[in-house]
Amino acid sequence: MQKKVKVKPNSKQQKIEEQSDGSLTMYLKSPPVDGKANEELIKLLAKKFDVAKSHIKIKSGLSSRQKLIEIDTDM
């Protein structure tokens, strides 16, 4: 499954908002430095979709706020 994700790093609180078009807006506490925000993003998505962190890949937008995430739910 693929999801479009908009990331907002340096937020006061950590939360996930599902948009009406099925995309996600993720508020992350981590700064966008040294991949810290991407690590937090993967950790939160793994918890939300109940999969291992290794089943989540950032397909595009590694250094962008707009990302395309692939989640492998076939276990």
PDB file with SEQRES, HELIX, SHEET and CRYST1 records, atoms N, CA, C and O in Angstrom:
SEQRES   1 A   75  MET GLN LYS LYS VAL LYS VAL LYS PRO ASN SER LYS GLN          
SEQRES   2 A   75  GLN LYS ILE GLU GLU GLN SER ASP GLY SER LEU THR MET          
SEQRES   3 A   75  TYR LEU LYS SER PRO PRO VAL ASP GLY LYS ALA ASN GLU          
SEQRES   4 A   75  GLU LEU ILE LYS LEU LEU ALA LYS LYS PHE ASP VAL ALA          
SEQRES   5 A   75  LYS SER HIS ILE LYS ILE LYS SER GLY LEU SER SER ARG          
SEQRES   6 A   75  GLN LYS LEU ILE GLU ILE ASP THR ASP MET                      
HELIX    1 AA1 LYS A   36  PHE A   49  1                                  14    
HELIX    2 AA2 LYS A   53  HIS A   55  5                                   3    
SHEET    1 AA1 5 LYS A  15  GLU A  18  0                                        
SHEET    2 AA1 5 LEU A  24  TYR A  27 -1                                        
SHEET    3 AA1 5 GLN A   2  LYS A   8  1                                        
SHEET    4 AA1 5 GLN A  66  ILE A  71 -1                                        
SHEET    5 AA1 5 ILE A  56  SER A  60 -1                                        
CRYST1    1.000    1.000    1.000  90.00  90.00  90.00 P 1           1          
ATOM      1  N   MET A   1       0.846  -1.175   0.000  1.00  0.00           N  
ATOM      2  CA  MET A   1       0.000   0.000   0.000  1.00  0.00           C  
ATOM      3  C   MET A   1       0.891   1.236   0.000  1.00  0.00           C  
ATOM      4  O   MET A   1       1.936   1.266   0.650  1.00  0.00           O  
ATOM      5  N   GLN A   2       0.459   2.253  -0.739  1.00  0.00           N  
ATOM      6  CA  GLN A   2       1.221   3.502  -0.775  1.00  0.00           C  
ATOM      7  C   GLN A   2       0.388   4.623  -0.174  1.00  0.00           C  
ATOM      8  O   GLN A   2      -0.826   4.687  -0.366  1.00  0.00           O  
ATOM      9  N   LYS A   3       1.058   5.499   0.552  1.00  0.00           N  
ATOM     10  CA  LYS A   3       0.395   6.638   1.196  1.00  0.00           C  
ATOM     11  C   LYS A   3       1.161   7.902   0.886  1.00  0.00           C  
ATOM     12  O   LYS A   3       2.392   7.908   0.880  1.00  0.00           O  
ATOM     13  N   LYS A   4       0.431   8.973   0.627  1.00  0.00           N  
ATOM     14  CA  LYS A   4       1.063  10.289   0.536  1.00  0.00           C  
ATOM     15  C   LYS A   4       1.090  10.869   1.935  1.00  0.00           C  
ATOM     16  O   LYS A   4       0.089  10.845   2.651  1.00  0.00           O  
ATOM     17  N   VAL A   5       2.240  11.388   2.316  1.00  0.00           N  
ATOM     18  CA  VAL A   5       2.418  11.895   3.670  1.00  0.00           C  
ATOM     19  C   VAL A   5       3.010  13.298   3.602  1.00  0.00           C  
ATOM     20  O   VAL A   5       3.979  13.544   2.884  1.00  0.00           O  
ATOM     21  N   LYS A   6       2.415  14.207   4.355  1.00  0.00           N  
ATOM     22  CA  LYS A   6       2.978  15.546   4.528  1.00  0.00           C  
ATOM     23  C   LYS A   6       3.548  15.599   5.941  1.00  0.00           C  
ATOM     24  O   LYS A   6       2.852  15.320   6.917  1.00  0.00           O  
ATOM     25  N   VAL A   7       4.819  15.961   6.030  1.00  0.00           N  
ATOM     26  CA  VAL A   7       5.522  15.935   7.317  1.00  0.00           C  
ATOM     27  C   VAL A   7       5.700  17.356   7.831  1.00  0.00           C  
ATOM     28  O   VAL A   7       6.076  18.260   7.084  1.00  0.00           O  
ATOM     29  N   LYS A   8       5.425  17.539   9.121  1.00  0.00           N  
ATOM     30  CA  LYS A   8       5.658  18.824   9.784  1.00  0.00           C  
ATOM     31  C   LYS A   8       6.606  18.582  10.956  1.00  0.00           C  
ATOM     32  O   LYS A   8       6.161  18.275  12.062  1.00  0.00           O  
ATOM     33  N   PRO A   9       7.919  18.719  10.716  1.00  0.00           N  
ATOM     34  CA  PRO A   9       8.892  18.493  11.795  1.00  0.00           C  
ATOM     35  C   PRO A   9       8.898  19.644  12.803  1.00  0.00           C  
ATOM     36  O   PRO A   9       8.314  20.699  12.553  1.00  0.00           O  
ATOM     37  N   ASN A  10       9.556  19.436  13.930  1.00  0.00           N  
ATOM     38  CA  ASN A  10       9.670  20.430  15.004  1.00  0.00           C  
ATOM     39  C   ASN A  10       8.323  20.846  15.586  1.00  0.00           C  
ATOM     40  O   ASN A  10       8.169  21.986  16.024  1.00  0.00           O  
ATOM     41  N   SER A  11       7.353  19.944  15.598  1.00  0.00           N  
ATOM     42  CA  SER A  11       6.043  20.256  16.184  1.00  0.00           C  
ATOM     43  C   SER A  11       6.113  20.091  17.699  1.00  0.00           C  
ATOM     44  O   SER A  11       6.963  19.370  18.220  1.00  0.00           O  
ATOM     45  N   LYS A  12       5.213  20.766  18.389  1.00  0.00           N  
ATOM     46  CA  LYS A  12       5.175  20.661  19.854  1.00  0.00           C  
ATOM     47  C   LYS A  12       4.712  19.281  20.293  1.00  0.00           C  
ATOM     48  O   LYS A  12       5.178  18.756  21.305  1.00  0.00           O  
ATOM     49  N   GLN A  13       3.796  18.693  19.530  1.00  0.00           N  
ATOM     50  CA  GLN A  13       3.312  17.363  19.890  1.00  0.00           C  
ATOM     51  C   GLN A  13       3.328  16.448  18.679  1.00  0.00           C  
ATOM     52  O   GLN A  13       3.321  16.887  17.528  1.00  0.00           O  
ATOM     53  N   GLN A  14       3.350  15.164  18.986  1.00  0.00           N  
ATOM     54  CA  GLN A  14       3.405  14.136  17.958  1.00  0.00           C  
ATOM     55  C   GLN A  14       1.977  13.702  17.656  1.00  0.00           C  
ATOM     56  O   GLN A  14       1.260  13.269  18.559  1.00  0.00           O  
ATOM     57  N   LYS A  15       1.551  13.812  16.388  1.00  0.00           N  
ATOM     58  CA  LYS A  15       0.219  13.311  16.059  1.00  0.00           C  
ATOM     59  C   LYS A  15       0.109  13.036  14.566  1.00  0.00           C  
ATOM     60  O   LYS A  15       0.911  13.511  13.762  1.00  0.00           O  
ATOM     61  N   ILE A  16      -0.911  12.254  14.222  1.00  0.00           N  
ATOM     62  CA  ILE A  16      -1.179  11.891  12.836  1.00  0.00           C  
ATOM     63  C   ILE A  16      -2.605  12.322  12.516  1.00  0.00           C  
ATOM     64  O   ILE A  16      -3.543  11.992  13.241  1.00  0.00           O  
ATOM     65  N   GLU A  17      -2.756  13.064  11.423  1.00  0.00           N  
ATOM     66  CA  GLU A  17      -4.094  13.456  10.970  1.00  0.00           C  
ATOM     67  C   GLU A  17      -4.348  12.825   9.614  1.00  0.00           C  
ATOM     68  O   GLU A  17      -3.538  12.951   8.696  1.00  0.00           O  
ATOM     69  N   GLU A  18      -5.488  12.141   9.495  1.00  0.00           N  
ATOM     70  CA  GLU A  18      -5.866  11.561   8.216  1.00  0.00           C  
ATOM     71  C   GLU A  18      -6.698  12.590   7.459  1.00  0.00           C  
ATOM     72  O   GLU A  18      -7.679  13.110   7.990  1.00  0.00           O  
ATOM     73  N   GLN A  19      -6.311  12.883   6.227  1.00  0.00           N  
ATOM     74  CA  GLN A  19      -7.013  13.873   5.412  1.00  0.00           C  
ATOM     75  C   GLN A  19      -8.139  13.193   4.639  1.00  0.00           C  
ATOM     76  O   GLN A  19      -8.162  11.968   4.522  1.00  0.00           O  
ATOM     77  N   SER A  20      -9.069  13.984   4.114  1.00  0.00           N  
ATOM     78  CA  SER A  20     -10.221  13.436   3.402  1.00  0.00           C  
ATOM     79  C   SER A  20      -9.828  12.695   2.127  1.00  0.00           C  
ATOM     80  O   SER A  20     -10.564  11.820   1.671  1.00  0.00           O  
ATOM     81  N   ASP A  21      -8.667  13.039   1.541  1.00  0.00           N  
ATOM     82  CA  ASP A  21      -8.227  12.350   0.323  1.00  0.00           C  
ATOM     83  C   ASP A  21      -7.433  11.070   0.624  1.00  0.00           C  
ATOM     84  O   ASP A  21      -6.916  10.437  -0.296  1.00  0.00           O  
ATOM     85  N   GLY A  22      -7.333  10.687   1.896  1.00  0.00           N  
ATOM     86  CA  GLY A  22      -6.631   9.462   2.277  1.00  0.00           C  
ATOM     87  C   GLY A  22      -5.169   9.677   2.622  1.00  0.00           C  
ATOM     88  O   GLY A  22      -4.511   8.763   3.118  1.00  0.00           O  
ATOM     89  N   SER A  23      -4.648  10.880   2.366  1.00  0.00           N  
ATOM     90  CA  SER A  23      -3.254  11.153   2.715  1.00  0.00           C  
ATOM     91  C   SER A  23      -3.146  11.426   4.216  1.00  0.00           C  
ATOM     92  O   SER A  23      -4.151  11.610   4.903  1.00  0.00           O  
ATOM     93  N   LEU A  24      -1.923  11.448   4.702  1.00  0.00           N  
ATOM     94  CA  LEU A  24      -1.684  11.675   6.125  1.00  0.00           C  
ATOM     95  C   LEU A  24      -0.871  12.949   6.319  1.00  0.00           C  
ATOM     96  O   LEU A  24       0.009  13.261   5.517  1.00  0.00           O  
ATOM     97  N   THR A  25      -1.169  13.681   7.389  1.00  0.00           N  
ATOM     98  CA  THR A  25      -0.321  14.778   7.832  1.00  0.00           C  
ATOM     99  C   THR A  25       0.271  14.337   9.162  1.00  0.00           C  
ATOM    100  O   THR A  25      -0.456  14.024  10.105  1.00  0.00           O  
ATOM    101  N   MET A  26       1.594  14.315   9.226  1.00  0.00           N  
ATOM    102  CA  MET A  26       2.277  13.823  10.413  1.00  0.00           C  
ATOM    103  C   MET A  26       3.016  14.967  11.092  1.00  0.00           C  
ATOM    104  O   MET A  26       3.841  15.642  10.478  1.00  0.00           O  
ATOM    105  N   TYR A  27       2.712  15.172  12.355  1.00  0.00           N  
ATOM    106  CA  TYR A  27       3.392  16.184  13.162  1.00  0.00           C  
ATOM    107  C   TYR A  27       4.456  15.463  13.977  1.00  0.00           C  
ATOM    108  O   TYR A  27       4.138  14.603  14.799  1.00  0.00           O  
ATOM    109  N   LEU A  28       5.719  15.813  13.750  1.00  0.00           N  
ATOM    110  CA  LEU A  28       6.840  15.134  14.388  1.00  0.00           C  
ATOM    111  C   LEU A  28       7.596  16.092  15.292  1.00  0.00           C  
ATOM    112  O   LEU A  28       7.766  17.266  14.962  1.00  0.00           O  
ATOM    113  N   LYS A  29       8.048  15.589  16.430  1.00  0.00           N  
ATOM    114  CA  LYS A  29       8.824  16.414  17.360  1.00  0.00           C  
ATOM    115  C   LYS A  29      10.261  16.593  16.890  1.00  0.00           C  
ATOM    116  O   LYS A  29      10.901  17.594  17.214  1.00  0.00           O  
ATOM    117  N   SER A  30      10.767  15.637  16.133  1.00  0.00           N  
ATOM    118  CA  SER A  30      12.171  15.660  15.712  1.00  0.00           C  
ATOM    119  C   SER A  30      12.442  16.756  14.681  1.00  0.00           C  
ATOM    120  O   SER A  30      11.566  17.107  13.890  1.00  0.00           O  
ATOM    121  N   PRO A  31      13.659  17.289  14.700  1.00  0.00           N  
ATOM    122  CA  PRO A  31      14.047  18.259  13.667  1.00  0.00           C  
ATOM    123  C   PRO A  31      14.427  17.528  12.384  1.00  0.00           C  
ATOM    124  O   PRO A  31      14.801  16.356  12.429  1.00  0.00           O  
ATOM    125  N   PRO A  32      14.335  18.206  11.240  1.00  0.00           N  
ATOM    126  CA  PRO A  32      14.700  17.556   9.971  1.00  0.00           C  
ATOM    127  C   PRO A  32      16.215  17.568   9.748  1.00  0.00           C  
ATOM    128  O   PRO A  32      16.698  18.079   8.737  1.00  0.00           O  
ATOM    129  N   VAL A  33      16.951  17.003  10.697  1.00  0.00           N  
ATOM    130  CA  VAL A  33      18.411  17.003  10.664  1.00  0.00           C  
ATOM    131  C   VAL A  33      18.896  15.561  10.799  1.00  0.00           C  
ATOM    132  O   VAL A  33      18.396  14.810  11.635  1.00  0.00           O  
ATOM    133  N   ASP A  34      19.867  15.179   9.977  1.00  0.00           N  
ATOM    134  CA  ASP A  34      20.484  13.838  10.041  1.00  0.00           C  
ATOM    135  C   ASP A  34      19.456  12.707   9.976  1.00  0.00           C  
ATOM    136  O   ASP A  34      19.684  11.641  10.548  1.00  0.00           O  
ATOM    137  N   GLY A  35      18.341  12.917   9.298  1.00  0.00           N  
ATOM    138  CA  GLY A  35      17.343  11.858   9.139  1.00  0.00           C  
ATOM    139  C   GLY A  35      16.522  11.565  10.382  1.00  0.00           C  
ATOM    140  O   GLY A  35      15.801  10.568  10.418  1.00  0.00           O  
ATOM    141  N   LYS A  36      16.616  12.416  11.407  1.00  0.00           N  
ATOM    142  CA  LYS A  36      15.883  12.162  12.659  1.00  0.00           C  
ATOM    143  C   LYS A  36      14.366  12.184  12.443  1.00  0.00           C  
ATOM    144  O   LYS A  36      13.651  11.342  12.988  1.00  0.00           O  
ATOM    145  N   ALA A  37      13.876  13.139  11.654  1.00  0.00           N  
ATOM    146  CA  ALA A  37      12.436  13.219  11.395  1.00  0.00           C  
ATOM    147  C   ALA A  37      11.964  11.999  10.606  1.00  0.00           C  
ATOM    148  O   ALA A  37      10.876  11.484  10.865  1.00  0.00           O  
ATOM    149  N   ASN A  38      12.763  11.531   9.651  1.00  0.00           N  
ATOM    150  CA  ASN A  38      12.392  10.336   8.886  1.00  0.00           C  
ATOM    151  C   ASN A  38      12.339   9.104   9.772  1.00  0.00           C  
ATOM    152  O   ASN A  38      11.458   8.260   9.602  1.00  0.00           O  
ATOM    153  N   GLU A  39      13.269   8.985  10.717  1.00  0.00           N  
ATOM    154  CA  GLU A  39      13.262   7.859  11.661  1.00  0.00           C  
ATOM    155  C   GLU A  39      11.987   7.883  12.501  1.00  0.00           C  
ATOM    156  O   GLU A  39      11.334   6.856  12.685  1.00  0.00           O  
ATOM    157  N   GLU A  40      11.641   9.070  13.008  1.00  0.00           N  
ATOM    158  CA  GLU A  40      10.430   9.195  13.821  1.00  0.00           C  
ATOM    159  C   GLU A  40       9.194   8.891  12.982  1.00  0.00           C  
ATOM    160  O   GLU A  40       8.259   8.250  13.463  1.00  0.00           O  
ATOM    161  N   LEU A  41       9.184   9.344  11.742  1.00  0.00           N  
ATOM    162  CA  LEU A  41       8.071   9.085  10.823  1.00  0.00           C  
ATOM    163  C   LEU A  41       7.857   7.586  10.632  1.00  0.00           C  
ATOM    164  O   LEU A  41       6.730   7.100  10.727  1.00  0.00           O  
ATOM    165  N   ILE A  42       8.930   6.863  10.365  1.00  0.00           N  
ATOM    166  CA  ILE A  42       8.831   5.415  10.145  1.00  0.00           C  
ATOM    167  C   ILE A  42       8.352   4.703  11.412  1.00  0.00           C  
ATOM    168  O   ILE A  42       7.541   3.780  11.345  1.00  0.00           O  
ATOM    169  N   LYS A  43       8.857   5.141  12.562  1.00  0.00           N  
ATOM    170  CA  LYS A  43       8.461   4.540  13.841  1.00  0.00           C  
ATOM    171  C   LYS A  43       6.958   4.730  14.094  1.00  0.00           C  
ATOM    172  O   LYS A  43       6.265   3.797  14.499  1.00  0.00           O  
ATOM    173  N   LEU A  44       6.466   5.956  13.848  1.00  0.00           N  
ATOM    174  CA  LEU A  44       5.039   6.238  14.055  1.00  0.00           C  
ATOM    175  C   LEU A  44       4.155   5.473  13.077  1.00  0.00           C  
ATOM    176  O   LEU A  44       3.115   4.940  13.463  1.00  0.00           O  
ATOM    177  N   LEU A  45       4.565   5.419  11.817  1.00  0.00           N  
ATOM    178  CA  LEU A  45       3.781   4.682  10.823  1.00  0.00           C  
ATOM    179  C   LEU A  45       3.746   3.189  11.134  1.00  0.00           C  
ATOM    180  O   LEU A  45       2.718   2.540  10.941  1.00  0.00           O  
ATOM    181  N   ALA A  46       4.860   2.642  11.613  1.00  0.00           N  
ATOM    182  CA  ALA A  46       4.907   1.226  11.983  1.00  0.00           C  
ATOM    183  C   ALA A  46       3.912   0.939  13.107  1.00  0.00           C  
ATOM    184  O   ALA A  46       3.229  -0.085  13.099  1.00  0.00           O  
ATOM    185  N   LYS A  47       3.841   1.855  14.071  1.00  0.00           N  
ATOM    186  CA  LYS A  47       2.902   1.696  15.181  1.00  0.00           C  
ATOM    187  C   LYS A  47       1.453   1.822  14.695  1.00  0.00           C  
ATOM    188  O   LYS A  47       0.592   1.034  15.086  1.00  0.00           O  
ATOM    189  N   LYS A  48       1.190   2.818  13.840  1.00  0.00           N  
ATOM    190  CA  LYS A  48      -0.175   3.054  13.344  1.00  0.00           C  
ATOM    191  C   LYS A  48      -0.703   1.874  12.526  1.00  0.00           C  
ATOM    192  O   LYS A  48      -1.847   1.454  12.699  1.00  0.00           O  
ATOM    193  N   PHE A  49       0.138   1.344  11.635  1.00  0.00           N  
ATOM    194  CA  PHE A  49      -0.309   0.262  10.748  1.00  0.00           C  
ATOM    195  C   PHE A  49       0.047  -1.118  11.284  1.00  0.00           C  
ATOM    196  O   PHE A  49      -0.199  -2.121  10.614  1.00  0.00           O  
ATOM    197  N   ASP A  50       0.624  -1.184  12.484  1.00  0.00           N  
ATOM    198  CA  ASP A  50       0.955  -2.436  13.162  1.00  0.00           C  
ATOM    199  C   ASP A  50       1.824  -3.352  12.292  1.00  0.00           C  
ATOM    200  O   ASP A  50       1.518  -4.530  12.106  1.00  0.00           O  
ATOM    201  N   VAL A  51       2.916  -2.781  11.764  1.00  0.00           N  
ATOM    202  CA  VAL A  51       3.889  -3.551  10.993  1.00  0.00           C  
ATOM    203  C   VAL A  51       5.284  -3.251  11.542  1.00  0.00           C  
ATOM    204  O   VAL A  51       5.475  -2.294  12.293  1.00  0.00           O  
ATOM    205  N   ALA A  52       6.247  -4.074  11.162  1.00  0.00           N  
ATOM    206  CA  ALA A  52       7.637  -3.825  11.571  1.00  0.00           C  
ATOM    207  C   ALA A  52       8.169  -2.611  10.821  1.00  0.00           C  
ATOM    208  O   ALA A  52       7.734  -2.315   9.708  1.00  0.00           O  
ATOM    209  N   LYS A  53       9.116  -1.909  11.445  1.00  0.00           N  
ATOM    210  CA  LYS A  53       9.700  -0.727  10.813  1.00  0.00           C  
ATOM    211  C   LYS A  53      10.350  -1.076   9.477  1.00  0.00           C  
ATOM    212  O   LYS A  53      10.400  -0.242   8.573  1.00  0.00           O  
ATOM    213  N   SER A  54      10.844  -2.297   9.351  1.00  0.00           N  
ATOM    214  CA  SER A  54      11.506  -2.720   8.108  1.00  0.00           C  
ATOM    215  C   SER A  54      10.509  -2.859   6.946  1.00  0.00           C  
ATOM    216  O   SER A  54      10.925  -2.964   5.793  1.00  0.00           O  
ATOM    217  N   HIS A  55       9.211  -2.859   7.234  1.00  0.00           N  
ATOM    218  CA  HIS A  55       8.183  -2.983   6.195  1.00  0.00           C  
ATOM    219  C   HIS A  55       7.757  -1.624   5.645  1.00  0.00           C  
ATOM    220  O   HIS A  55       6.856  -1.553   4.810  1.00  0.00           O  
ATOM    221  N   ILE A  56       8.389  -0.556   6.100  1.00  0.00           N  
ATOM    222  CA  ILE A  56       8.032   0.793   5.655  1.00  0.00           C  
ATOM    223  C   ILE A  56       9.213   1.407   4.926  1.00  0.00           C  
ATOM    224  O   ILE A  56      10.333   1.426   5.438  1.00  0.00           O  
ATOM    225  N   LYS A  57       8.952   1.913   3.718  1.00  0.00           N  
ATOM    226  CA  LYS A  57      10.008   2.530   2.916  1.00  0.00           C  
ATOM    227  C   LYS A  57       9.542   3.893   2.424  1.00  0.00           C  
ATOM    228  O   LYS A  57       8.379   4.068   2.060  1.00  0.00           O  
ATOM    229  N   ILE A  58      10.450   4.847   2.418  1.00  0.00           N  
ATOM    230  CA  ILE A  58      10.176   6.160   1.829  1.00  0.00           C  
ATOM    231  C   ILE A  58      10.543   6.058   0.355  1.00  0.00           C  
ATOM    232  O   ILE A  58      11.722   6.018   0.005  1.00  0.00           O  
ATOM    233  N   LYS A  59       9.518   6.014  -0.519  1.00  0.00           N  
ATOM    234  CA  LYS A  59       9.743   5.833  -1.955  1.00  0.00           C  
ATOM    235  C   LYS A  59      10.271   7.107  -2.596  1.00  0.00           C  
ATOM    236  O   LYS A  59      11.166   7.053  -3.440  1.00  0.00           O  
ATOM    237  N   SER A  60       9.722   8.257  -2.201  1.00  0.00           N  
ATOM    238  CA  SER A  60      10.194   9.526  -2.750  1.00  0.00           C  
ATOM    239  C   SER A  60      10.007  10.621  -1.714  1.00  0.00           C  
ATOM    240  O   SER A  60       9.174  10.508  -0.814  1.00  0.00           O  
ATOM    241  N   GLY A  61      10.789  11.675  -1.852  1.00  0.00           N  
ATOM    242  CA  GLY A  61      10.696  12.800  -0.937  1.00  0.00           C  
ATOM    243  C   GLY A  61      11.510  12.649   0.320  1.00  0.00           C  
ATOM    244  O   GLY A  61      11.124  13.143   1.379  1.00  0.00           O  
ATOM    245  N   LEU A  62      12.642  11.967   0.214  1.00  0.00           N  
ATOM    246  CA  LEU A  62      13.474  11.708   1.394  1.00  0.00           C  
ATOM    247  C   LEU A  62      13.838  12.985   2.145  1.00  0.00           C  
ATOM    248  O   LEU A  62      13.860  12.999   3.376  1.00  0.00           O  
ATOM    249  N   SER A  63      14.127  14.062   1.404  1.00  0.00           N  
ATOM    250  CA  SER A  63      14.489  15.322   2.060  1.00  0.00           C  
ATOM    251  C   SER A  63      13.425  16.389   1.853  1.00  0.00           C  
ATOM    252  O   SER A  63      13.707  17.582   1.968  1.00  0.00           O  
ATOM    253  N   SER A  64      12.212  15.968   1.551  1.00  0.00           N  
ATOM    254  CA  SER A  64      11.107  16.892   1.305  1.00  0.00           C  
ATOM    255  C   SER A  64      10.038  16.708   2.378  1.00  0.00           C  
ATOM    256  O   SER A  64      10.019  15.693   3.075  1.00  0.00           O  
ATOM    257  N   ARG A  65       9.164  17.676   2.507  1.00  0.00           N  
ATOM    258  CA  ARG A  65       8.042  17.532   3.445  1.00  0.00           C  
ATOM    259  C   ARG A  65       6.937  16.669   2.862  1.00  0.00           C  
ATOM    260  O   ARG A  65       6.157  16.069   3.602  1.00  0.00           O  
ATOM    261  N   GLN A  66       6.866  16.602   1.536  1.00  0.00           N  
ATOM    262  CA  GLN A  66       5.895  15.749   0.848  1.00  0.00           C  
ATOM    263  C   GLN A  66       6.581  14.425   0.520  1.00  0.00           C  
ATOM    264  O   GLN A  66       7.568  14.396  -0.215  1.00  0.00           O  
ATOM    265  N   LYS A  67       6.061  13.346   1.059  1.00  0.00           N  
ATOM    266  CA  LYS A  67       6.702  12.033   0.863  1.00  0.00           C  
ATOM    267  C   LYS A  67       5.704  11.026   0.325  1.00  0.00           C  
ATOM    268  O   LYS A  67       4.497  11.143   0.539  1.00  0.00           O  
ATOM    269  N   LEU A  68       6.229  10.042  -0.374  1.00  0.00           N  
ATOM    270  CA  LEU A  68       5.432   8.887  -0.782  1.00  0.00           C  
ATOM    271  C   LEU A  68       5.991   7.708  -0.025  1.00  0.00           C  
ATOM    272  O   LEU A  68       7.166   7.366  -0.159  1.00  0.00           O  
ATOM    273  N   ILE A  69       5.142   7.088   0.771  1.00  0.00           N  
ATOM    274  CA  ILE A  69       5.547   5.999   1.652  1.00  0.00           C  
ATOM    275  C   ILE A  69       4.949   4.702   1.145  1.00  0.00           C  
ATOM    276  O   ILE A  69       3.779   4.656   0.764  1.00  0.00           O  
ATOM    277  N   GLU A  70       5.757   3.643   1.139  1.00  0.00           N  
ATOM    278  CA  GLU A  70       5.245   2.326   0.803  1.00  0.00           C  
ATOM    279  C   GLU A  70       5.237   1.483   2.060  1.00  0.00           C  
ATOM    280  O   GLU A  70       6.249   1.361   2.751  1.00  0.00           O  
ATOM    281  N   ILE A  71       4.074   0.896   2.352  1.00  0.00           N  
ATOM    282  CA  ILE A  71       3.915   0.058   3.546  1.00  0.00           C  
ATOM    283  C   ILE A  71       3.599  -1.356   3.094  1.00  0.00           C  
ATOM    284  O   ILE A  71       2.589  -1.593   2.431  1.00  0.00           O  
ATOM    285  N   ASP A  72       4.457  -2.287   3.450  1.00  0.00           N  
ATOM    286  CA  ASP A  72       4.284  -3.688   3.074  1.00  0.00           C  
ATOM    287  C   ASP A  72       3.486  -4.372   4.177  1.00  0.00           C  
ATOM    288  O   ASP A  72       4.033  -4.695   5.232  1.00  0.00           O  
ATOM    289  N   THR A  73       2.191  -4.594   3.936  1.00  0.00           N  
ATOM    290  CA  THR A  73       1.327  -5.204   4.954  1.00  0.00           C  
ATOM    291  C   THR A  73       1.197  -6.708   4.750  1.00  0.00           C  
ATOM    292  O   THR A  73       0.528  -7.378   5.537  1.00  0.00           O  
ATOM    293  N   ASP A  74       1.820  -7.247   3.714  1.00  0.00           N  
ATOM    294  CA  ASP A  74       1.769  -8.695   3.457  1.00  0.00           C  
ATOM    295  C   ASP A  74       2.849  -9.395   4.255  1.00  0.00           C  
ATOM    296  O   ASP A  74       4.032  -9.319   3.925  1.00  0.00           O  
ATOM    297  N   MET A  75       2.424 -10.089   5.326  1.00  0.00           N  
ATOM    298  CA  MET A  75       3.418 -10.765   6.164  1.00  0.00           C  
ATOM    299  C   MET A  75       3.174 -12.239   6.177  1.00  0.00           C  
ATOM    300  O   MET A  75       3.910 -12.981   6.829  1.00  0.00           O  
TER     301      MET A  75                                                      
END                                                                             
